[in-house]
Amino acid sequence: MIDQALILILSSVVLASTPLIIAVCGEILTERAGIVNLSLDGSMLMAAMTGFVVALKSDSVWIGFLAAMIVGAFFASIIAFGSIRLRQSQFAIGFVLTLLGDDLAAFLGQNYTRIPGPVVKHFAIPLLEDIPVLGPIFFNQSPVVYFAYILVGVTWFYLFRTQPGLRLRSAGERPEAAFARGISVNRQRYIYTIVGGALVGIAGAAYSLDIKIGWSDGHIRGFGWIALAIVIFGGWSPIRGAFGALLFGATKALATFLQRRFPEVSVVAFNAVPWVLMITVLLLVGSDFTERIITMAPERMQRPLQRLLRISPPKALGSTFVED
Amino acid sequence: MQAIFNKYPRLWRVFNLLLPFLATLAALAVGAVMLILLGENPLAAYSALMEGALGSTNALADTLVKATPLLLVAVGICIAFRGGVLNIGGEGQLVVGALASTVVGLAFPDAAGVVVIPLALLCGFLAGAVWGAIPGLLKAYFNVNEILSTIMMNAIAVQGMNYLLRAPLIDPVQLESASRIPQTARLAIAFDLPRLIPTRLHLGTGLAILAAILVYIFLWRTVIGYRIRAVGLNPHASRYAGINVPRYIVLALLLSGAFAGLAGAVQVYGLHHRMFTDGSATGFTGSAGFNGIVVALFGNLHPLGAIPASFLFGALLVGANKLQRVMQVPSAFIIGLNGLVVVFVVSSEYFKRRWAVRRETETIEKVPIASEAEEMT
């Protein structure tokens, strides 16, 4: 029924969304603790470049991923230090780091652009890949994709079903209350900013070592911002965030598909589609729009719809907390 | 040091104003250590940088030309920041402003410059305003995060520019030739902004300084400006004071975009005399939309502070080129140096605040008579 070409497209959508899913999970951890890591675009580029170069020199993709993690964590630690210790605007620091990361990655990596390097080997999961339709789409992928699946589940479970997760969220929601309960708010924030940054680093390396096969700054630039938008779209929940990432990947694939079907329409129109779509989505999700739609729905449906659609950022997101 | 400042409060204010420059010097000192590690003579390097930026009339003019769009963007960013919103869409607003003004110039090739230039600058200003107002409306009425929406508006503007410059607006000469470079025809020479001296320095620089002064007056000496700042400081209190908060959020982003749009128009009429693209925004803007934010932060988010800040960054950018040509210093060093300057300035703010707190506590500890006596001196 479903033809082979469609399965191929869908499996490529899953692959293309993987780095976004990983980055979104990392950023959700950070933002749930109350810090915004705005440097995503820059730190992902730096991580992608470092990961590729290290993997090329060491001839091991895993060492490359490790290096990328360190770079991501380093960028995040600057933001944590700047906002917690120096009490500067997280947005300003994050933004400056974005610019720095973008430029630095483009410069330092200029000798390594568009050259072949090591890539992650694909690995079909035995049994699961034989499931019709779903198997080839989800389980005939690279290990990085499987890592993303696990990460989404683990992040969700950690955030909403464990004690450390509760402490994490308390630091982002009600820092004063958390502090009164004996939780070191700023330590929580340091830890999860850095952990989140390390995941963002993995996401960057996933581009250069898996999806894009090789390093070139032009191909990765911009995805960090998309990831930040998806965090909001996903209502700071890893599962919804993962769906958001897949949705974005699907629209991109659709745009490419339509472009082939309608060659007379300018390429530019299709290139702009995902961005316009993201703004529209942010508009729909972030506003009273959803509230209005929910009240239009039948009485019985309102509560579940509200749970499904309503999003609210962590209350203390982007604020600084002074312990005394 | 504390004692001196307590004795002379005015000195403290002067020190506050000088702090960014002291921080810059500190960053340059760290840069010197890096240069030594690279095996270069830091004194020679910095003198090459200075000479490249300020050494001759031409160099100085180039610095000012480079500083002009930075200043215009930064002035707009100040309005947005003071209104409590972050405008990261300078790149897109600059591109849209440049496009709109170019269209005006292309549409009336035979009109008089006196008519076309102001009209084109106005159109650039308005186009930027529209591009800034969209995220403003989204933020004010639909609670859409302005950081993300402005970034996306950048991407949309770039796509629009690529489309327009490859098809409808392309230079007829390029259309004939095989290369098809995506750029418009050169605008009529009558439309060039007047040049002040026989260098590349054009009237736009004066316009930018004028804009900075006007925005200062607007923000601190008018009711609307006061309301923008009030909304930025405390939206809740402003609401209870009867200020229509969403309206002023839109206005802050609208004006912010407008000045970036004007920067685009000035770049077209003062410097490039045509619009071109390399596929990304930076080809035309030279990242002025982003660097303007850094300049604004450097200038303490004050329009008048942005004037020296933009000059400094213009000098760093122009000097860096020279440094690279003369000494083969890797350009990563310059990027790093820029970053260092920003980091130092940002963290100097922290020390300033800490000193300010200590000063206050020390003043309070004194008996009232002593503090009165201090005021009298």
XYZ file of C-alpha atoms in Angstrom:
701
model
C 0.000 0.000 0.000
C 2.626 2.495 1.055
C 5.206 2.618 -1.624
C 8.915 2.279 -1.155
C 9.686 5.863 -2.101
C 7.511 7.250 0.660
C 9.130 4.983 3.241
C 12.497 6.211 2.080
C 11.413 9.834 2.434
C 9.980 9.235 5.898
C 13.097 7.476 7.123
C 15.172 10.394 5.865
C 12.858 12.749 7.770
C 13.537 10.784 10.960
C 17.266 10.946 10.336
C 17.209 14.660 9.539
C 15.215 15.433 12.686
C 17.551 13.521 14.994
C 20.021 16.331 15.828
C 17.121 18.673 16.445
C 15.578 16.160 18.840
C 18.840 15.810 20.762
C 19.406 19.567 20.915
C 15.807 20.152 21.978
C 16.147 17.649 24.840
C 19.330 19.360 26.018
C 17.817 22.818 25.830
C 14.678 21.631 27.660
C 16.824 20.403 30.563
C 18.556 23.784 30.680
C 15.420 25.888 30.383
C 13.460 23.802 32.874
C 16.161 24.695 35.379
C 15.590 28.373 34.579
C 18.449 29.253 32.237
C 18.144 30.067 28.543
C 21.056 28.869 26.461
C 20.611 31.173 23.503
C 23.967 30.206 22.008
C 22.556 27.036 20.439
C 23.332 28.025 16.870
C 26.921 28.981 17.621
C 27.672 26.108 19.970
C 26.182 23.557 17.570
C 28.365 24.860 14.761
C 31.463 24.807 16.932
C 30.619 21.310 18.159
C 29.961 20.092 14.622
C 33.275 21.494 13.428
C 35.281 20.225 16.405
C 33.586 16.834 16.290
C 34.376 16.416 12.610
C 37.980 17.541 12.833
C 38.688 15.416 15.915
C 37.017 12.395 14.355
C 39.062 12.921 11.198
C 42.342 13.170 13.092
C 41.643 10.350 15.526
C 39.779 8.261 12.972
C 37.083 7.505 15.516
C 33.630 9.025 15.370
C 33.084 8.398 19.062
C 36.069 10.493 20.094
C 34.627 13.115 17.765
C 31.326 12.999 19.612
C 33.157 13.259 22.923
C 35.022 16.351 21.753
C 31.770 17.889 20.524
C 30.186 17.242 23.918
C 33.034 19.036 25.630
C 32.705 22.033 23.309
C 28.953 22.225 23.875
C 29.391 21.945 27.627
C 32.093 24.614 27.559
C 29.864 27.115 25.751
C 27.042 26.365 28.161
C 29.317 26.806 31.171
C 30.203 30.326 29.984
C 26.505 31.149 29.945
C 25.990 29.592 33.376
C 28.949 31.464 34.838
C 28.013 34.752 33.185
C 24.409 34.670 34.260
C 24.752 33.130 37.710
C 28.054 34.512 38.947
C 28.379 37.725 36.957
C 24.605 38.255 36.887
C 24.601 39.390 33.295
C 21.745 39.013 30.856
C 21.640 35.390 29.688
C 20.307 36.575 26.370
C 23.137 39.008 25.771
C 25.824 36.461 26.630
C 24.103 33.732 24.648
C 23.763 35.985 21.666
C 27.382 37.118 21.715
C 28.437 33.474 21.984
C 26.263 32.628 18.987
C 28.077 35.186 16.866
C 31.449 34.098 18.185
C 30.680 30.396 17.630
C 29.364 30.959 14.104
C 32.407 32.964 13.027
C 34.969 30.906 14.847
C 33.626 27.617 13.506
C 33.545 28.954 9.957
C 37.111 30.199 10.290
C 38.741 27.324 12.155
C 37.000 24.743 10.019
C 37.663 26.369 6.654
C 40.377 23.851 5.735
C 38.073 20.952 6.476
C 34.979 21.933 4.515
C 33.520 19.458 2.091
C 36.144 16.777 2.564
C 35.196 13.173 3.294
C 35.625 11.997 6.854
C 34.501 9.236 9.163
C 30.751 8.726 9.525
C 28.598 6.798 11.942
C 27.876 3.324 10.576
C 24.234 2.486 10.137
C 22.956 -0.385 12.142
C 19.557 -2.023 11.709
C 18.056 -3.330 14.925
C 17.435 -7.076 14.282
C 13.740 -8.061 14.797
C 12.399 -4.486 14.985
C 13.477 -3.653 11.447
C 11.191 -6.394 10.141
C 8.041 -4.635 11.335
C 6.254 -3.605 8.156
C 6.409 0.113 7.324
C 7.549 1.259 10.795
C 10.600 -0.991 10.804
C 12.412 0.530 7.849
C 11.384 4.045 8.891
C 12.443 3.978 12.535
C 14.721 0.998 13.105
C 16.982 0.896 10.085
C 18.969 3.941 11.100
C 22.233 4.945 12.686
C 22.922 4.458 16.410
C 22.637 8.233 16.864
C 18.969 7.999 15.925
C 18.383 5.272 18.500
C 20.208 7.399 21.038
C 17.731 10.184 20.315
C 14.765 7.852 20.906
C 16.162 6.747 24.233
C 17.093 10.294 25.161
C 13.539 11.555 24.660
C 12.160 8.835 26.952
C 14.865 9.202 29.566
C 14.618 12.989 29.633
C 10.858 12.856 30.047
C 11.058 10.240 32.787
C 13.843 12.081 34.572
C 12.029 15.407 34.468
C 8.569 14.293 35.472
C 8.964 11.037 37.377
C 12.108 11.289 39.503
C 13.179 13.303 42.523
C 16.224 14.915 40.924
C 13.901 15.923 38.068
C 11.566 17.560 40.543
C 14.474 19.481 42.044
C 15.527 20.554 38.556
C 12.055 21.871 37.746
C 11.709 23.568 41.114
C 14.822 25.613 40.336
C 13.151 26.859 37.170
C 9.625 27.298 38.483
C 9.901 28.589 42.047
C 13.537 29.175 42.924
C 12.673 30.845 46.240
C 10.558 27.894 47.336
C 13.213 25.453 46.181
C 15.846 27.361 48.105
C 13.679 27.322 51.216
C 13.477 23.542 50.871
C 17.244 23.342 50.954
C 17.930 22.964 47.252
C 20.923 24.833 45.928
C 19.182 26.570 43.030
C 22.311 27.830 41.372
C 24.042 24.475 41.599
C 21.057 22.903 39.862
C 21.282 25.561 37.203
C 25.015 25.061 36.684
C 24.616 21.294 36.371
C 21.744 21.288 33.904
C 23.060 24.135 31.801
C 26.261 22.170 31.315
C 24.517 18.812 30.789
C 22.157 20.465 28.314
C 25.128 22.059 26.568
C 26.830 18.675 26.243
C 23.703 17.299 24.549
C 23.670 20.299 22.213
C 27.275 19.402 21.403
C 26.217 15.864 20.499
C 23.510 17.339 18.290
C 26.083 19.438 16.474
C 28.344 16.439 15.886
C 25.329 14.440 14.710
C 25.163 16.867 11.784
C 28.784 16.676 10.749
C 29.348 12.975 11.520
C 26.015 11.498 10.503
C 23.385 13.539 8.697
C 25.344 15.928 6.522
C 28.364 13.623 6.244
C 31.125 16.164 6.510
C 31.569 19.677 7.728
C 30.427 22.895 6.096
C 29.104 25.791 8.110
C 26.476 26.790 5.579
C 24.644 23.504 5.905
C 24.257 23.613 9.661
C 23.757 27.310 10.320
C 20.241 28.202 11.419
C 19.261 24.891 12.951
C 20.109 26.103 16.446
C 17.433 28.747 16.159
C 14.973 26.178 14.870
C 15.735 24.026 17.926
C 15.046 26.977 20.220
C 11.698 27.512 18.524
C 10.835 23.833 18.822
C 11.483 23.947 22.577
C 8.723 26.540 22.855
C 6.501 24.711 20.403
C 6.992 21.556 22.452
C 5.928 23.330 25.615
C 9.214 22.389 27.326
C 8.299 18.711 27.110
C 10.758 16.315 25.435
C 8.036 14.172 23.862
C 6.160 17.074 22.311
C 9.487 18.603 21.372
C 10.448 15.432 19.511
C 7.179 15.575 17.608
C 7.854 19.202 16.806
C 11.264 18.276 15.406
C 9.772 15.502 13.289
C 7.074 17.880 12.059
C 9.704 20.399 11.056
C 11.695 17.716 9.258
C 8.534 16.602 7.461
C 7.692 20.113 6.246
C 11.221 20.506 4.936
C 10.916 17.210 3.087
C 7.519 18.267 1.775
C 8.987 21.549 0.569
C 11.719 19.687 -1.317
C 9.133 17.333 -2.784
C 6.830 20.156 -3.906
C 9.771 21.989 -5.373
C 10.437 19.033 -7.672
C 6.781 18.809 -8.594
C 6.422 22.507 -9.368
C 9.756 23.622 -10.805
C 8.260 26.824 -12.191
C 7.716 28.217 -8.673
C 10.824 29.922 -7.332
C 13.073 27.890 -5.023
C 12.999 30.819 -2.659
C 9.310 30.346 -1.925
C 9.977 26.826 -0.713
C 13.053 27.837 1.247
C 11.021 30.400 3.132
C 8.190 27.959 3.915
C 9.674 26.321 7.035
C 10.409 29.718 8.584
C 6.966 31.118 7.898
C 5.540 27.898 9.261
C 7.574 28.161 12.462
C 6.337 31.706 13.072
C 2.762 30.595 12.472
C 3.216 27.679 14.841
C 4.694 29.912 17.528
C 1.786 32.264 16.990
C -0.776 29.493 17.356
C 0.822 27.745 20.286
C 2.017 30.684 22.310
C -1.079 32.831 22.189
C -4.637 32.904 23.483
C -5.468 31.507 20.071
C -5.354 27.986 21.460
C -7.519 28.986 24.404
C -10.131 30.287 22.016
C -10.046 27.132 19.926
C -10.359 25.009 23.050
C -13.442 26.872 24.223
C -14.993 26.263 20.821
C -14.575 22.506 21.207
C -17.316 20.389 22.787
C -17.449 20.456 26.580
C -16.259 16.886 26.985
C -13.154 17.481 24.907
C -12.019 20.681 26.577
C -9.990 19.256 29.444
C -7.946 16.762 27.434
C -7.440 19.354 24.705
C -6.224 21.831 27.259
C -3.727 19.328 28.606
C -2.584 18.590 25.091
C -2.271 22.090 23.728
C -1.594 24.433 26.585
C 1.967 25.405 27.207
C 3.530 27.619 29.790
C 7.210 28.349 30.177
C 9.001 27.665 33.483
C 8.001 30.576 35.695
C 11.509 31.710 36.557
C 12.946 31.204 33.055
C 15.716 33.652 32.261
C 15.802 35.193 35.726
C 18.718 35.316 38.090
C 18.481 33.963 41.590
C 20.466 35.358 44.481
C 20.969 32.970 47.356
C 21.091 34.693 50.697
C 40.055 53.520 45.361
C 36.760 53.332 47.217
C 37.785 56.136 49.515
C 38.656 58.381 46.598
C 35.311 57.776 44.946
C 33.451 58.413 48.169
C 35.232 61.691 48.523
C 34.618 62.797 44.960
C 31.261 61.469 43.723
C 31.784 63.188 40.398
C 34.945 61.201 39.808
C 32.861 58.058 40.287
C 30.574 59.145 37.448
C 33.511 59.860 35.173
C 34.967 56.474 36.056
C 31.637 54.825 35.195
C 31.662 56.444 31.779
C 35.260 55.437 31.155
C 34.802 51.878 32.364
C 33.988 50.352 28.951
C 37.167 51.858 27.555
C 39.261 50.667 30.462
C 37.749 47.232 29.888
C 38.682 47.490 26.213
C 42.251 48.301 27.178
C 42.292 45.268 29.467
C 41.009 43.099 26.619
C 43.717 44.480 24.337
C 46.276 43.615 27.017
C 45.073 40.015 27.051
C 45.172 40.125 23.249
C 48.801 41.241 23.498
C 49.624 38.139 25.524
C 47.944 36.031 22.851
C 50.011 37.790 20.182
C 53.215 37.064 22.072
C 52.202 33.411 22.249
C 51.638 33.513 18.482
C 55.181 34.815 18.138
C 54.207 38.310 17.005
C 55.244 41.628 18.410
C 52.084 43.001 20.054
C 53.227 46.616 19.821
C 53.836 46.309 16.101
C 50.524 44.526 15.656
C 48.532 47.121 17.539
C 50.246 49.972 15.789
C 49.365 48.321 12.464
C 45.791 48.046 13.704
C 45.752 51.688 14.786
C 47.322 52.823 11.558
C 44.850 50.826 9.519
C 41.933 52.323 11.391
C 43.036 55.869 12.117
C 46.409 56.400 10.425
C 45.321 58.485 7.468
C 42.366 60.517 6.312
C 41.282 57.611 4.174
C 41.605 55.135 7.031
C 39.660 57.381 9.359
C 36.963 57.835 6.719
C 36.740 54.074 6.248
C 36.339 53.614 9.985
C 33.527 56.153 10.065
C 31.854 54.540 7.046
C 32.054 51.166 8.779
C 30.706 52.648 11.999
C 27.686 54.286 10.343
C 25.389 51.262 9.911
C 26.561 49.921 13.288
C 25.494 53.145 14.958
C 22.099 53.281 13.258
C 21.337 49.671 14.151
C 22.629 50.152 17.703
C 20.440 53.223 18.207
C 17.422 51.124 17.259
C 18.557 48.288 19.515
C 18.735 50.768 22.412
C 15.051 51.601 21.941
C 14.095 47.924 21.891
C 16.215 47.030 24.931
C 14.880 50.014 26.860
C 11.379 48.816 26.010
C 12.205 45.410 27.448
C 12.337 43.538 24.140
C 15.302 42.046 22.341
C 15.535 42.761 18.643
C 17.783 40.203 16.976
C 16.238 40.951 13.606
C 18.573 43.787 12.652
C 19.935 41.829 9.705
C 16.519 41.259 8.176
C 15.338 44.793 8.856
C 18.495 46.170 7.287
C 17.997 44.022 4.177
C 14.349 45.025 3.827
C 15.176 48.693 4.266
C 17.903 48.455 1.637
C 15.571 46.675 -0.779
C 12.788 49.228 -0.368
C 15.116 52.164 -0.888
C 16.717 50.499 -3.921
C 13.299 50.002 -5.492
C 12.596 53.724 -5.075
C 15.877 54.615 -6.764
C 15.260 52.200 -9.639
C 11.676 53.352 -10.121
C 12.525 57.027 -10.659
C 15.854 57.004 -12.492
C 15.360 60.470 -13.979
C 14.023 62.323 -10.949
C 16.089 64.846 -9.029
C 18.337 63.559 -6.263
C 16.919 66.079 -3.799
C 13.558 64.360 -4.142
C 14.616 60.749 -4.491
C 17.195 60.508 -1.695
C 14.908 61.624 1.156
C 12.075 59.546 -0.281
C 14.309 56.475 -0.511
C 15.645 56.900 3.012
C 12.094 57.315 4.249
C 11.012 54.170 2.440
C 13.929 52.257 3.958
C 12.944 53.565 7.373
C 9.317 52.521 6.851
C 10.158 49.095 5.442
C 12.368 48.397 8.457
C 9.550 49.625 10.678
C 7.142 47.146 9.111
C 9.655 44.313 9.457
C 10.157 45.222 13.121
C 6.468 45.779 13.811
C 5.512 42.240 12.806
C 7.475 40.567 15.642
C 6.276 43.428 17.853
C 2.628 42.669 17.141
C 3.266 38.958 17.601
C 4.973 39.643 20.924
C 2.471 42.166 22.247
C -0.771 40.492 21.263
C 0.086 36.807 20.837
C 2.947 36.407 23.296
C 5.307 35.040 20.635
C 8.938 35.123 21.768
C 10.510 38.060 19.923
C 14.004 36.577 19.852
C 12.789 33.673 17.755
C 10.368 35.607 15.575
C 12.962 38.253 14.699
C 15.464 35.538 13.771
C 12.862 33.963 11.516
C 12.000 37.311 9.988
C 15.717 37.547 9.142
C 15.550 34.264 7.253
C 12.414 35.335 5.408
C 13.958 38.681 4.460
C 17.036 36.941 3.071
C 14.918 34.600 0.974
C 12.909 37.556 -0.303
C 16.115 39.418 -1.172
C 17.529 36.407 -3.026
C 14.334 36.083 -5.010
C 14.077 39.771 -5.925
C 17.717 40.142 -6.884
C 17.763 37.006 -9.022
C 14.666 37.793 -11.022
C 12.640 41.024 -10.972
C 15.288 43.496 -9.835
C 18.373 42.013 -11.496
C 20.639 44.322 -13.429
C 19.678 44.065 -17.139
C 23.395 43.825 -17.958
C 23.749 40.787 -15.702
C 20.633 39.282 -17.249
C 22.351 39.385 -20.650
C 25.669 38.020 -19.461
C 26.307 34.409 -18.559
C 27.452 35.040 -14.989
C 24.112 36.512 -13.853
C 25.489 37.982 -10.657
C 22.469 38.655 -8.443
C 22.642 42.431 -8.109
C 20.659 45.433 -9.249
C 21.832 48.032 -11.714
C 23.878 50.874 -10.267
C 21.599 53.647 -9.093
C 21.798 56.985 -10.865
C 24.887 58.941 -9.804
C 22.622 61.870 -8.942
C 21.278 59.763 -6.077
C 24.639 59.242 -4.324
C 24.672 60.677 -0.841
C 26.964 63.722 -0.835
C 30.518 62.934 0.179
C 32.043 65.168 2.783
C 35.707 65.086 1.817
C 37.271 63.341 -1.184
C 37.095 60.006 0.629
C 34.410 57.377 0.965
C 32.932 59.265 3.913
C 29.337 60.195 3.114
C 26.502 62.164 4.641
C 25.068 59.004 6.207
C 27.550 59.246 9.067
C 26.197 62.647 10.062
C 22.697 61.285 9.707
C 23.518 58.433 12.076
C 24.922 60.766 14.725
C 21.871 62.973 14.360
C 19.668 59.898 14.787
C 21.505 58.974 17.989
C 20.935 62.439 19.444
C 17.274 62.484 18.405
C 16.673 59.060 19.922
C 18.306 60.202 23.148
C 15.921 63.164 23.287
C 13.031 60.902 22.345
C 13.732 58.327 25.058
C 14.566 60.678 27.913
C 12.743 63.911 27.111
C 9.377 62.890 25.656
C 6.315 61.247 27.156
C 6.251 58.415 24.619
C 9.916 57.672 25.242
C 9.310 57.706 28.973
C 6.481 55.212 28.555
C 8.657 52.905 26.453
C 11.255 52.903 29.219
C 8.606 52.427 31.895
C 7.241 49.379 30.066
C 10.753 48.010 29.806
C 11.480 48.517 33.492
C 8.239 47.113 34.826
C 5.369 46.138 32.545
C 3.045 45.352 35.448
C 3.496 48.670 37.171
C 3.135 50.417 33.805
C -0.165 48.684 33.222
C -1.500 49.874 36.565
C -0.272 53.356 35.739
C -2.580 53.290 32.732
C -0.014 52.688 30.009
C -1.175 50.535 27.123
C 1.700 48.057 27.434
C 1.208 46.068 24.184
C 1.118 49.277 22.162
C 4.476 50.405 23.515
C 6.032 46.988 22.972
C 5.007 47.208 19.313
C 6.302 50.760 19.105
C 9.669 49.807 20.610
C 10.225 47.013 18.098
C 8.823 49.091 15.245
C 11.228 51.965 15.864
C 14.055 49.527 16.423
C 13.401 47.977 13.027
C 12.980 51.378 11.426
C 16.515 52.485 12.331
C 17.938 49.209 11.059
C 15.977 49.774 7.836
C 17.413 53.282 7.597
C 20.873 51.755 8.029
C 20.147 49.556 5.008
C 19.031 52.541 2.939
C 22.127 54.507 3.955
C 24.366 51.583 2.963
C 22.780 51.537 -0.494
C 22.809 55.286 -1.161
C 26.014 56.154 0.662
C 28.309 53.225 -0.005
C 27.274 50.489 -2.437
C 24.929 52.448 -4.748
C 23.257 49.156 -5.588
C 21.844 46.124 -3.869
C 23.558 42.736 -4.150
C 23.453 39.348 -2.479
C 25.752 36.386 -1.950
C 22.869 34.180 -0.887
C 23.136 34.990 2.803
C 22.445 38.191 4.685
C 26.065 38.903 5.592
C 27.102 39.478 1.974
C 25.284 42.779 1.928
C 25.052 43.702 5.605
C 28.521 42.630 6.739
C 26.743 41.398 9.885
C 26.004 45.011 10.858
C 22.591 43.898 12.099
C 24.222 41.597 14.614
C 27.269 43.695 15.434
C 24.946 46.623 16.119
C 23.624 44.682 19.102
C 27.134 44.281 20.446
C 27.738 47.996 19.897
C 24.544 48.852 21.772
C 25.537 46.626 24.694
C 28.974 48.197 24.648
C 27.468 51.677 24.702
C 25.543 50.776 27.837
C 22.265 50.683 25.857
C 22.417 54.441 25.611
C 22.078 56.107 22.167
C 24.844 58.592 22.941
C 27.051 55.825 24.328
C 26.558 54.026 21.033
C 28.382 56.822 19.164
C 31.867 56.137 20.598
C 31.091 52.410 20.785
C 30.307 52.227 17.072
C 33.443 54.204 16.283
C 35.527 51.777 18.320
C 34.028 48.734 16.638
C 34.342 50.323 13.214
C 38.004 50.967 13.999
C 38.518 47.385 15.179
C 36.930 46.009 11.997
C 38.880 48.251 9.632
C 42.113 47.905 11.601
C 41.766 44.140 11.674
C 41.844 44.036 7.882
C 45.083 45.970 7.845
C 46.538 43.837 10.619
C 45.789 40.719 8.664
C 47.338 42.061 5.465
C 50.489 43.327 7.124
C 51.263 40.698 9.727
C 49.505 37.519 8.602
C 47.881 37.288 12.010
C 45.109 34.696 11.707
C 41.717 36.373 11.477
C 40.523 34.104 14.288
C 42.640 36.342 16.504
C 40.549 39.343 15.517
C 37.323 37.439 16.118
C 38.707 36.376 19.469
C 39.746 39.947 20.242
C 36.261 41.229 19.447
C 34.816 38.570 21.718
C 37.288 39.448 24.469
C 36.366 43.117 24.305
C 32.695 42.259 24.692
C 33.309 39.829 27.545
C 35.466 42.341 29.392
C 32.963 45.131 28.980
C 30.108 42.924 30.081
C 31.934 41.716 33.161
C 33.133 45.216 34.036
C 29.454 46.001 34.524
C 29.429 43.409 37.264
C 32.276 45.020 39.140
C 30.702 48.408 38.683
C 27.539 47.187 40.330
C 29.469 45.565 43.154
C 31.374 48.759 43.822
C 28.165 50.763 43.643
C 26.599 48.524 46.306
C 29.655 48.849 48.533
C 29.589 52.606 48.087
C 25.965 52.779 49.123
C 26.471 50.675 52.231
C 29.459 52.769 53.240
C 27.470 55.961 52.830
C 24.626 54.601 54.908
C 26.933 53.593 57.727
C 28.034 57.170 58.140
C 26.109 59.446 60.443
C 23.650 61.737 58.625
C 25.621 64.895 59.362
C 28.687 63.498 57.655
C 26.751 62.617 54.522
C 25.190 66.055 54.474
C 28.592 67.603 54.758
C 29.705 65.433 51.855
C 26.851 66.677 49.722
C 27.771 70.243 50.431
C 31.326 69.866 49.247
